[in-house]
Amino acid sequence: MTHHIIIGAGHAGMAAARELAKHGQVTVIDADPHLPYERPALSKEFLLADSFPDPQSHDWGAITFVGGTRVAEIRPDAHEIRLEDGRVLGYDRLLLTTGGTARALPVAGAEMILGLRDLGDARKLHGLLREALDIAIIGAGVIGLEVASTARKLGLGVHVIELGDRVMARSLPPEISDLLMARHRASGVQFHMGTGLDHLRTRDGRQILHLGDGSDLEVDQTLAGVGFTPDTGLAEAAGIACDHGIVVDGAGRTSAPDIFAAGDVSVFPDSQQSPSRWQTWQHAQRHGSHVARAMAGQSSDYMPLPWFWTDQQGINLQVLGSPLRADHCVLRGAPEGPSTRIYLRDGQVAGAVMIDQGRDTRPLTALIESGASPDPVALADPATPLRNLIPARSAA
Ligand SMILES: Cc1cc2nc3c(=O)[nH]c(=O)nc-3n(C[C@H](O)[C@H](O)[C@H](O)COP(=O)(O)OP(=O)(O)OC[C@H]3O[C@@H](n4cnc5c(N)ncnc54)[C@H](O)[C@@H]3O)c2cc1C
């Protein structure tokens, strides 16, 4: 029977395991000591819960799960891996879904700064948020802003320090950054924009942050949400091609025979054939399943449409497609309330941002995938169902 080994039991690894279990024996190995869990909750409901929730057990079926054990080496020629405890396991096909770690800031005092990537980090933050009076958050990206929102709900003073001039600038158009920042400000979050952390020290049990603009800030705790470093160490040591991630083709194959990669750690050709590395839940899930099907012999190119969500300050924000590549925006709904902004490029629907309007995701996905150029007046009219604007052959 074919033996598939998966290194990493995150969303990509577990989605792949469920698929591969239909085709043979599957072993999933993870260095994390916990049962597999969903990371998005770590910056949201897990932090708010009175007591910190434990991951739930899965129905393993044909999957063998080995937790709390790091894989120390891949031997591609022998089709073997070596675990840190010395055990050697053979595979027919190997999948790397090793994700990555929260990027550390290269500044003096960095060892005092919290990161948030795994359950251990979240459990620690959960406790500290209940002891601290205030927190500084370096980086106004998804994780930093979600923690800012949670910390305000728990009554802490919150400072967000961001090098750029707007929040979530890499994924949101300026008007949505402005709207989100206004909601955070209204809840009491204080922003320090256009500056970064120079160094950090302690005085009388408090942390003193010296910012790049010369100002000082005093808080109980500091968290950094400044990006992600893909975990490519194992792959690189095995001679597998890496370039800011493990490089794969449309089917998820790496440069080594019978070794595949998926999820956050992988660099894949997107629909424009550009090398891309995405860190979103849906991508991890879909890419993991897609690559698993290729491992089982059903190879096709991965053609994803970007989508992610974030929950902040009572808003559910969903971002679909490529709103930043657009040249025109149509507002559907009231600007301050639940609404959808639809982004057009050369008349075609290129992306959308939904505020408490997630039900628009499905028809807008069909509109983008069909290459439709709907009438902007109809798009803007909430009385016109979006599904009515999908070209007939795509709606079928
Ligand atoms: C706090 C937080 C909040 C998020 N919120 C959102 C959100 O709201 N919306 C959204 O779309 N996305 C969100 N994401 C992103 C999403 O969770 C990730 O894209 C997804 O977890 C990636 O899955 P993955 O399987 O590729 O990697 P991971 O989930 O990182 O899994 C990789 C696993 O590999 C293991 N591993 C690594 N090296 C080894 C080794 N040598 N041996 C054994 N095991 C190893 C690690 O222990 C880890 O468990 C969030 C992420 C975080 C951290």
Coordinates of C-alpha atoms and ligand atoms in Angstrom, one line a residue:
M1 CA 0.0 0.0 0.0
T2 CA 1.3 3.5 -0.9
H3 CA 2.7 5.3 2.2
H4 CA 2.3 9.1 2.2
I5 CA 4.1 11.2 4.9
I6 CA 3.0 14.7 5.6
I7 CA 5.3 17.0 7.7
G8 CA 3.1 19.7 9.4
A9 CA -0.5 19.2 10.7
G10 CA -1.7 22.7 10.0
H11 CA -4.7 23.4 7.7
A12 CA -2.8 22.4 4.5
G13 CA -1.4 19.2 6.0
M14 CA -4.7 18.1 7.5
A15 CA -6.7 18.9 4.3
A16 CA -4.1 16.9 2.4
A17 CA -4.3 14.0 4.9
R18 CA -8.1 13.7 4.6
E19 CA -7.7 13.5 0.8
L20 CA -4.7 11.1 0.8
A21 CA -6.4 8.8 3.3
K22 CA -8.7 7.8 0.4
H23 CA -5.7 6.5 -1.5
G24 CA -3.4 4.7 1.0
Q25 CA -1.7 4.9 4.3
V26 CA -1.0 8.4 5.7
T27 CA 1.3 9.5 8.5
V28 CA 1.2 13.2 9.7
I29 CA 4.0 14.4 11.9
D30 CA 4.0 17.7 13.7
A31 CA 6.5 19.3 16.1
D32 CA 3.6 21.0 18.0
P33 CA 2.7 19.0 21.1
H34 CA -1.1 19.7 20.7
L35 CA -3.7 18.0 18.5
P36 CA -4.1 19.8 15.2
Y37 CA -6.0 23.1 15.5
E38 CA -7.2 26.1 13.5
R39 CA -4.9 29.1 13.7
P40 CA -7.4 32.0 12.9
A41 CA -9.1 31.5 16.3
L42 CA -5.8 32.2 18.0
S43 CA -6.1 36.0 17.5
K44 CA -9.9 36.1 17.9
E45 CA -12.2 34.0 20.0
F46 CA -9.5 32.0 21.8
L47 CA -8.1 35.2 23.3
L48 CA -11.5 36.4 24.4
A49 CA -12.6 33.1 26.0
D50 CA -12.6 33.1 29.8
S51 CA -10.5 29.9 29.9
F52 CA -8.3 29.0 27.1
P53 CA -9.8 26.3 24.9
D54 CA -8.0 23.0 24.1
P55 CA -7.9 21.6 20.5
Q56 CA -10.5 18.9 19.9
S57 CA -9.7 15.4 18.9
H58 CA -10.2 14.4 15.2
D59 CA -11.7 11.3 13.7
W60 CA -8.4 9.9 12.4
G61 CA -9.7 7.1 10.2
A62 CA -6.7 5.9 8.1
I63 CA -4.4 8.7 9.3
T64 CA -1.6 8.1 11.8
F65 CA -0.8 11.3 13.7
V66 CA 2.5 11.8 15.5
G67 CA 2.5 15.0 17.6
G68 CA 5.2 16.7 19.5
T69 CA 7.9 15.3 17.3
R70 CA 10.1 17.3 14.9
V71 CA 11.4 15.9 11.6
A72 CA 15.1 16.5 11.7
E73 CA 16.1 15.4 8.1
I74 CA 14.8 14.4 4.7
R75 CA 16.8 11.9 2.7
P76 CA 15.3 12.3 -0.8
D77 CA 17.5 9.6 -2.5
A78 CA 16.5 7.0 0.1
H79 CA 12.9 8.2 0.3
E80 CA 13.3 8.4 4.1
I81 CA 12.8 11.0 6.8
R82 CA 14.6 11.0 10.2
L83 CA 12.7 12.2 13.3
E84 CA 14.5 14.1 16.1
D85 CA 14.2 11.0 18.3
G86 CA 16.2 9.0 15.8
R87 CA 13.4 7.0 14.2
V88 CA 13.6 6.6 10.4
L89 CA 10.4 6.3 8.3
G90 CA 10.2 5.4 4.6
Y91 CA 7.7 7.1 2.3
D92 CA 6.5 6.7 -1.3
R93 CA 5.5 10.3 -1.5
L94 CA 6.3 13.1 0.9
L95 CA 4.4 16.4 1.5
L96 CA 5.9 19.4 3.2
T97 CA 3.4 21.7 4.9
T98 CA 5.7 23.2 7.4
G99 CA 4.2 26.7 7.4
G100 CA 6.5 29.2 9.2
T101 CA 7.1 31.3 12.2
A102 CA 6.2 34.9 13.2
R103 CA 9.0 37.2 12.0
A104 CA 11.2 38.5 14.9
L105 CA 12.2 42.2 14.9
P106 CA 16.0 42.7 14.7
V107 CA 16.1 45.2 17.5
A108 CA 17.7 45.4 21.0
G109 CA 15.1 44.0 23.5
A110 CA 13.4 41.8 20.9
E111 CA 13.5 38.8 23.3
M112 CA 10.8 40.6 25.4
I113 CA 8.4 41.0 22.4
L114 CA 5.6 38.5 22.0
G115 CA 4.8 36.8 18.7
L116 CA 1.6 35.0 17.7
R117 CA 1.8 32.0 15.5
D118 CA 0.9 28.9 17.5
L119 CA -1.3 27.7 20.4
G120 CA 1.6 28.1 22.9
D121 CA 2.0 31.8 21.9
A122 CA -1.8 32.4 22.1
R123 CA -2.0 30.7 25.5
K124 CA 0.8 33.0 26.8
L125 CA -0.9 36.1 25.3
H126 CA -4.2 35.1 26.8
G127 CA -2.7 35.1 30.3
L128 CA -0.7 38.4 29.8
L129 CA -3.8 40.2 28.4
R130 CA -5.5 39.6 31.7
E131 CA -2.5 41.0 33.8
A132 CA -1.5 44.0 31.7
L133 CA -2.9 47.5 31.8
D134 CA -1.7 48.3 28.3
I135 CA -0.1 46.8 25.2
A136 CA 2.0 48.1 22.3
I137 CA 1.5 46.3 19.0
I138 CA 4.1 46.6 16.3
G139 CA 2.6 46.3 12.8
A140 CA -0.9 47.2 11.6
G141 CA -1.5 43.9 9.7
V142 CA -4.3 41.4 10.2
I143 CA -2.8 39.8 13.3
G144 CA -1.8 43.0 15.0
L145 CA -5.1 44.7 14.4
E146 CA -7.1 41.6 15.5
V147 CA -5.1 41.5 18.8
A148 CA -5.7 45.3 19.1
S149 CA -9.4 44.8 18.8
T150 CA -9.4 41.9 21.3
A151 CA -7.2 43.9 23.8
R152 CA -9.6 46.8 23.7
K153 CA -12.5 44.5 24.4
L154 CA -10.6 43.3 27.4
G155 CA -10.2 46.9 28.5
L156 CA -6.5 47.4 27.9
G157 CA -4.9 50.6 26.6
V158 CA -3.7 49.8 23.0
H159 CA -0.9 51.5 21.0
V160 CA -0.3 50.4 17.4
I161 CA 3.0 51.3 15.8
E162 CA 3.2 51.1 12.0
L163 CA 6.0 52.0 9.6
G164 CA 3.6 52.7 6.7
D165 CA 1.0 55.5 6.5
R166 CA -2.1 53.3 6.6
V167 CA -3.3 50.0 8.0
M168 CA -3.2 46.6 6.2
A169 CA -1.8 48.5 3.2
R170 CA -0.6 45.3 1.4
S171 CA -4.1 43.8 1.2
L172 CA -6.6 46.7 1.4
P173 CA -7.4 49.7 -0.8
P174 CA -6.8 53.0 0.9
E175 CA -10.5 53.8 1.5
I176 CA -11.0 50.5 3.4
S177 CA -7.8 51.1 5.4
D178 CA -9.2 54.5 6.4
L179 CA -12.6 53.1 7.4
L180 CA -10.9 50.3 9.5
M181 CA -8.5 52.7 11.2
A182 CA -11.5 55.1 12.1
R183 CA -13.3 52.1 13.7
H184 CA -10.1 51.3 15.7
R185 CA -9.6 54.9 16.7
A186 CA -13.3 55.2 17.8
S187 CA -12.8 52.2 20.1
G188 CA -9.8 53.9 21.7
V189 CA -6.8 52.4 19.9
Q190 CA -3.9 54.9 19.5
F191 CA -1.9 54.8 16.3
H192 CA 1.7 55.8 15.8
M193 CA 2.0 55.9 12.0
G194 CA 5.1 56.3 9.9
T195 CA 7.5 55.1 12.6
G196 CA 8.9 51.8 13.9
L197 CA 10.5 50.4 17.0
D198 CA 14.1 51.3 17.4
H199 CA 14.7 49.4 20.7
L200 CA 13.0 48.2 23.8
R201 CA 14.2 48.2 27.5
T202 CA 12.5 47.8 30.9
R203 CA 12.2 50.3 33.8
D204 CA 10.5 49.5 37.1
G205 CA 8.8 46.4 35.5
R206 CA 7.4 48.4 32.6
Q207 CA 8.6 48.3 29.0
I208 CA 9.9 51.4 27.4
L209 CA 9.7 51.5 23.6
H210 CA 12.0 53.9 21.8
L211 CA 10.4 54.7 18.5
G212 CA 12.2 55.7 15.3
D213 CA 10.7 59.2 15.4
G214 CA 12.4 59.8 18.7
S215 CA 9.4 59.4 20.9
D216 CA 9.1 57.0 23.9
L217 CA 6.1 54.8 24.9
E218 CA 5.6 53.0 28.2
V219 CA 3.5 49.8 28.4
D220 CA 3.2 46.5 30.2
Q221 CA 3.6 44.2 27.1
T222 CA 4.6 44.4 23.5
L223 CA 3.5 42.1 20.6
A224 CA 4.9 42.1 17.1
G225 CA 2.8 41.2 14.1
V226 CA 5.4 42.1 11.4
G227 CA 5.2 39.2 9.0
F228 CA 6.1 35.6 8.5
T229 CA 9.2 33.6 7.8
P230 CA 8.6 30.3 5.9
D231 CA 10.0 27.2 7.5
T232 CA 12.2 26.1 4.6
G233 CA 15.2 24.7 6.7
L234 CA 14.4 21.0 6.2
A235 CA 13.8 21.4 2.5
E236 CA 17.0 23.5 2.0
A237 CA 19.1 21.0 3.9
A238 CA 17.8 18.3 1.6
G239 CA 18.8 20.3 -1.5
I240 CA 15.2 21.2 -2.5
A241 CA 14.8 24.5 -4.4
C242 CA 13.6 27.3 -2.2
D243 CA 13.2 31.0 -3.0
H244 CA 11.5 32.8 0.0
G245 CA 9.5 29.5 0.4
I246 CA 9.6 26.0 -1.1
V247 CA 9.2 26.4 -4.9
V248 CA 6.5 24.2 -6.4
D249 CA 4.8 23.9 -9.8
G250 CA 1.1 24.1 -10.5
A251 CA 0.6 20.5 -9.1
G252 CA 2.7 21.2 -6.0
R253 CA 5.8 19.3 -7.0
T254 CA 9.1 20.5 -5.6
S255 CA 12.5 20.1 -7.4
A256 CA 13.0 16.6 -5.7
P257 CA 11.2 13.5 -7.0
D258 CA 8.1 12.4 -5.0
I259 CA 8.4 15.4 -2.7
F260 CA 5.6 18.0 -2.8
A261 CA 4.8 21.2 -0.8
A262 CA 1.6 23.2 0.0
G263 CA 0.2 26.0 2.1
D264 CA 1.9 28.9 3.7
V265 CA 5.4 27.5 3.1
S266 CA 5.1 27.1 -0.7
V267 CA 5.8 29.5 -3.6
F268 CA 3.4 28.5 -6.4
P269 CA 2.6 29.9 -9.8
D270 CA -0.6 32.0 -9.5
S271 CA -3.2 32.5 -12.2
Q272 CA -0.9 35.1 -13.8
Q273 CA 2.0 32.5 -13.5
S274 CA 3.8 34.8 -11.0
P275 CA 5.5 33.1 -8.1
S276 CA 3.3 33.7 -5.1
R277 CA 3.2 32.8 -1.4
W278 CA -0.1 33.3 0.3
Q279 CA -0.8 33.1 4.1
T280 CA -4.5 32.6 4.2
W281 CA -6.7 29.9 5.7
Q282 CA -8.6 29.1 2.5
H283 CA -5.5 28.8 0.4
A284 CA -3.9 26.4 2.9
Q285 CA -7.0 24.3 2.9
R286 CA -7.5 24.3 -0.9
H287 CA -3.9 24.0 -1.8
G288 CA -3.4 21.1 0.6
S289 CA -6.3 19.2 -1.0
H290 CA -5.2 20.1 -4.5
V291 CA -1.6 18.9 -4.0
A292 CA -2.8 15.7 -2.3
R293 CA -4.9 14.9 -5.4
A294 CA -1.8 15.4 -7.5
M295 CA 0.1 13.1 -5.2
A296 CA -2.6 10.5 -5.8
G297 CA -2.2 10.8 -9.5
Q298 CA -4.9 13.4 -10.4
S299 CA -2.6 16.2 -11.5
S300 CA -3.9 19.6 -12.6
D301 CA -2.9 23.2 -12.2
Y302 CA -3.9 25.1 -9.1
M303 CA -5.9 28.2 -10.2
P304 CA -7.0 29.9 -7.0
L305 CA -8.8 33.2 -6.5
P306 CA -7.5 35.0 -3.4
W307 CA -9.9 35.3 -0.5
F308 CA -9.5 36.0 3.2
W309 CA -11.4 37.3 6.1
T310 CA -10.6 39.2 9.3
D311 CA -12.7 40.1 12.3
Q312 CA -11.9 43.5 13.9
Q313 CA -13.9 46.0 16.0
G314 CA -17.1 44.1 15.5
I315 CA -16.7 44.1 11.7
N316 CA -16.4 41.0 9.5
L317 CA -14.2 42.0 6.5
Q318 CA -13.8 39.7 3.5
V319 CA -11.5 40.4 0.7
L320 CA -11.9 38.6 -2.7
G321 CA -9.7 38.7 -5.8
S322 CA -7.4 41.6 -6.5
P323 CA -9.0 44.9 -5.4
L324 CA -5.5 46.6 -5.4
R325 CA -5.2 46.0 -9.2
A326 CA -8.4 47.8 -10.0
D327 CA -9.0 51.2 -11.7
H328 CA -12.7 51.8 -10.6
C329 CA -14.7 51.1 -7.5
V330 CA -18.5 50.6 -7.2
L331 CA -20.1 50.9 -3.7
R332 CA -23.1 48.6 -3.1
G333 CA -24.8 49.6 0.2
A334 CA -24.3 52.4 2.7
P335 CA -20.7 53.5 3.1
E336 CA -20.7 53.2 6.9
G337 CA -22.9 50.1 7.3
P338 CA -22.9 46.6 5.8
S339 CA -21.7 47.1 2.2
T340 CA -19.7 45.6 -0.6
R341 CA -17.2 47.5 -2.7
I342 CA -16.7 46.0 -6.1
Y343 CA -13.5 46.7 -7.9
L344 CA -13.3 46.8 -11.7
R345 CA -10.4 46.7 -14.0
D346 CA -11.0 47.7 -17.6
G347 CA -14.7 47.2 -16.8
Q348 CA -14.2 43.6 -15.6
V349 CA -14.9 42.6 -12.0
A350 CA -11.4 42.1 -10.4
G351 CA -12.1 42.0 -6.7
A352 CA -14.3 43.0 -3.8
V353 CA -14.2 44.0 -0.2
M354 CA -17.3 43.0 1.9
I355 CA -18.1 44.6 5.2
D356 CA -20.5 42.4 7.1
Q357 CA -21.7 41.2 3.7
G358 CA -20.1 37.8 3.3
R359 CA -23.1 36.4 1.4
D360 CA -21.9 38.4 -1.6
T361 CA -18.7 36.3 -1.8
R362 CA -20.3 33.4 -3.9
P363 CA -21.9 35.5 -6.7
L364 CA -18.9 37.8 -6.9
T365 CA -16.5 34.8 -7.2
A366 CA -18.6 33.7 -10.2
L367 CA -18.6 37.2 -11.6
I368 CA -14.8 37.4 -11.4
E369 CA -14.2 33.8 -12.7
S370 CA -16.5 34.5 -15.7
G371 CA -14.6 37.6 -16.7
A372 CA -17.9 39.5 -16.7
S373 CA -18.2 43.3 -17.3
P374 CA -21.5 44.0 -15.7
D375 CA -23.3 47.4 -15.8
P376 CA -21.8 49.4 -12.9
V377 CA -25.2 51.0 -12.1
A378 CA -26.7 47.5 -11.7
L379 CA -23.7 46.4 -9.6
A380 CA -24.3 49.4 -7.2
D381 CA -28.0 48.7 -6.8
P382 CA -28.6 46.4 -3.8
A383 CA -32.1 45.7 -5.2
T384 CA -30.4 43.9 -8.2
P385 CA -29.3 40.4 -7.0
L386 CA -25.6 39.9 -8.0
R387 CA -26.4 36.4 -9.2
N388 CA -28.6 38.0 -11.9
L389 CA -25.5 39.7 -13.4
I390 CA -23.5 36.4 -13.8
P391 CA -23.3 35.6 -17.6
A392 CA -25.7 32.7 -18.3
R393 CA -23.1 30.0 -19.2
S394 CA -21.2 30.7 -15.9
A395 CA -24.3 30.7 -13.8
A396 CA -25.4 27.3 -15.2
Ligands
LIG1 C1 -3.0 34.1 14.8 C2 -3.4 33.8 13.3 C3 -4.6 34.3 12.8 C4 -5.0 34.1 11.5 N1 -6.2 34.5 11.1 C5 -6.5 34.3 9.8 C6 -7.8 34.8 9.3 O1 -8.5 35.5 10.0 N2 -8.1 34.6 8.0 C7 -7.3 33.9 7.1 O2 -7.6 33.7 6.0 N3 -6.1 33.4 7.6 C8 -5.7 33.6 8.9 N4 -4.5 33.1 9.3 C9 -3.6 32.4 8.4 C10 -3.9 30.8 8.4 O3 -4.1 30.4 9.7 C11 -2.6 30.2 7.8 O4 -2.6 30.6 6.4 C12 -2.7 28.7 7.9 O5 -2.6 28.3 9.2 C13 -1.5 28.0 7.1 O6 -1.6 26.6 7.2 P1 -0.3 25.7 6.9 O7 -0.8 24.3 7.0 O8 0.2 26.1 5.6 O9 0.8 26.1 8.0 P2 0.7 26.0 9.5 O10 -0.7 26.1 10.0 O11 1.7 27.0 10.0 O12 1.2 24.5 9.9 C14 2.6 24.2 9.8 C15 2.9 23.1 10.8 O13 4.1 22.5 10.5 C16 4.8 22.1 11.7 N5 6.2 21.9 11.4 C17 7.1 22.8 10.9 N6 8.3 22.3 10.8 C18 8.2 21.0 11.2 C19 9.2 19.9 11.4 N7 10.4 20.0 11.0 N8 8.7 18.8 11.9 C20 7.4 18.6 12.3 N9 6.5 19.6 12.2 C21 6.9 20.8 11.6 C22 4.5 23.3 12.6 O14 4.6 22.8 14.0 C23 3.0 23.6 12.2 O15 2.1 23.0 13.1 C24 -4.1 33.3 10.7 C25 -2.9 32.9 11.1 C26 -2.5 33.1 12.5 C27 -1.2 32.6 13.0

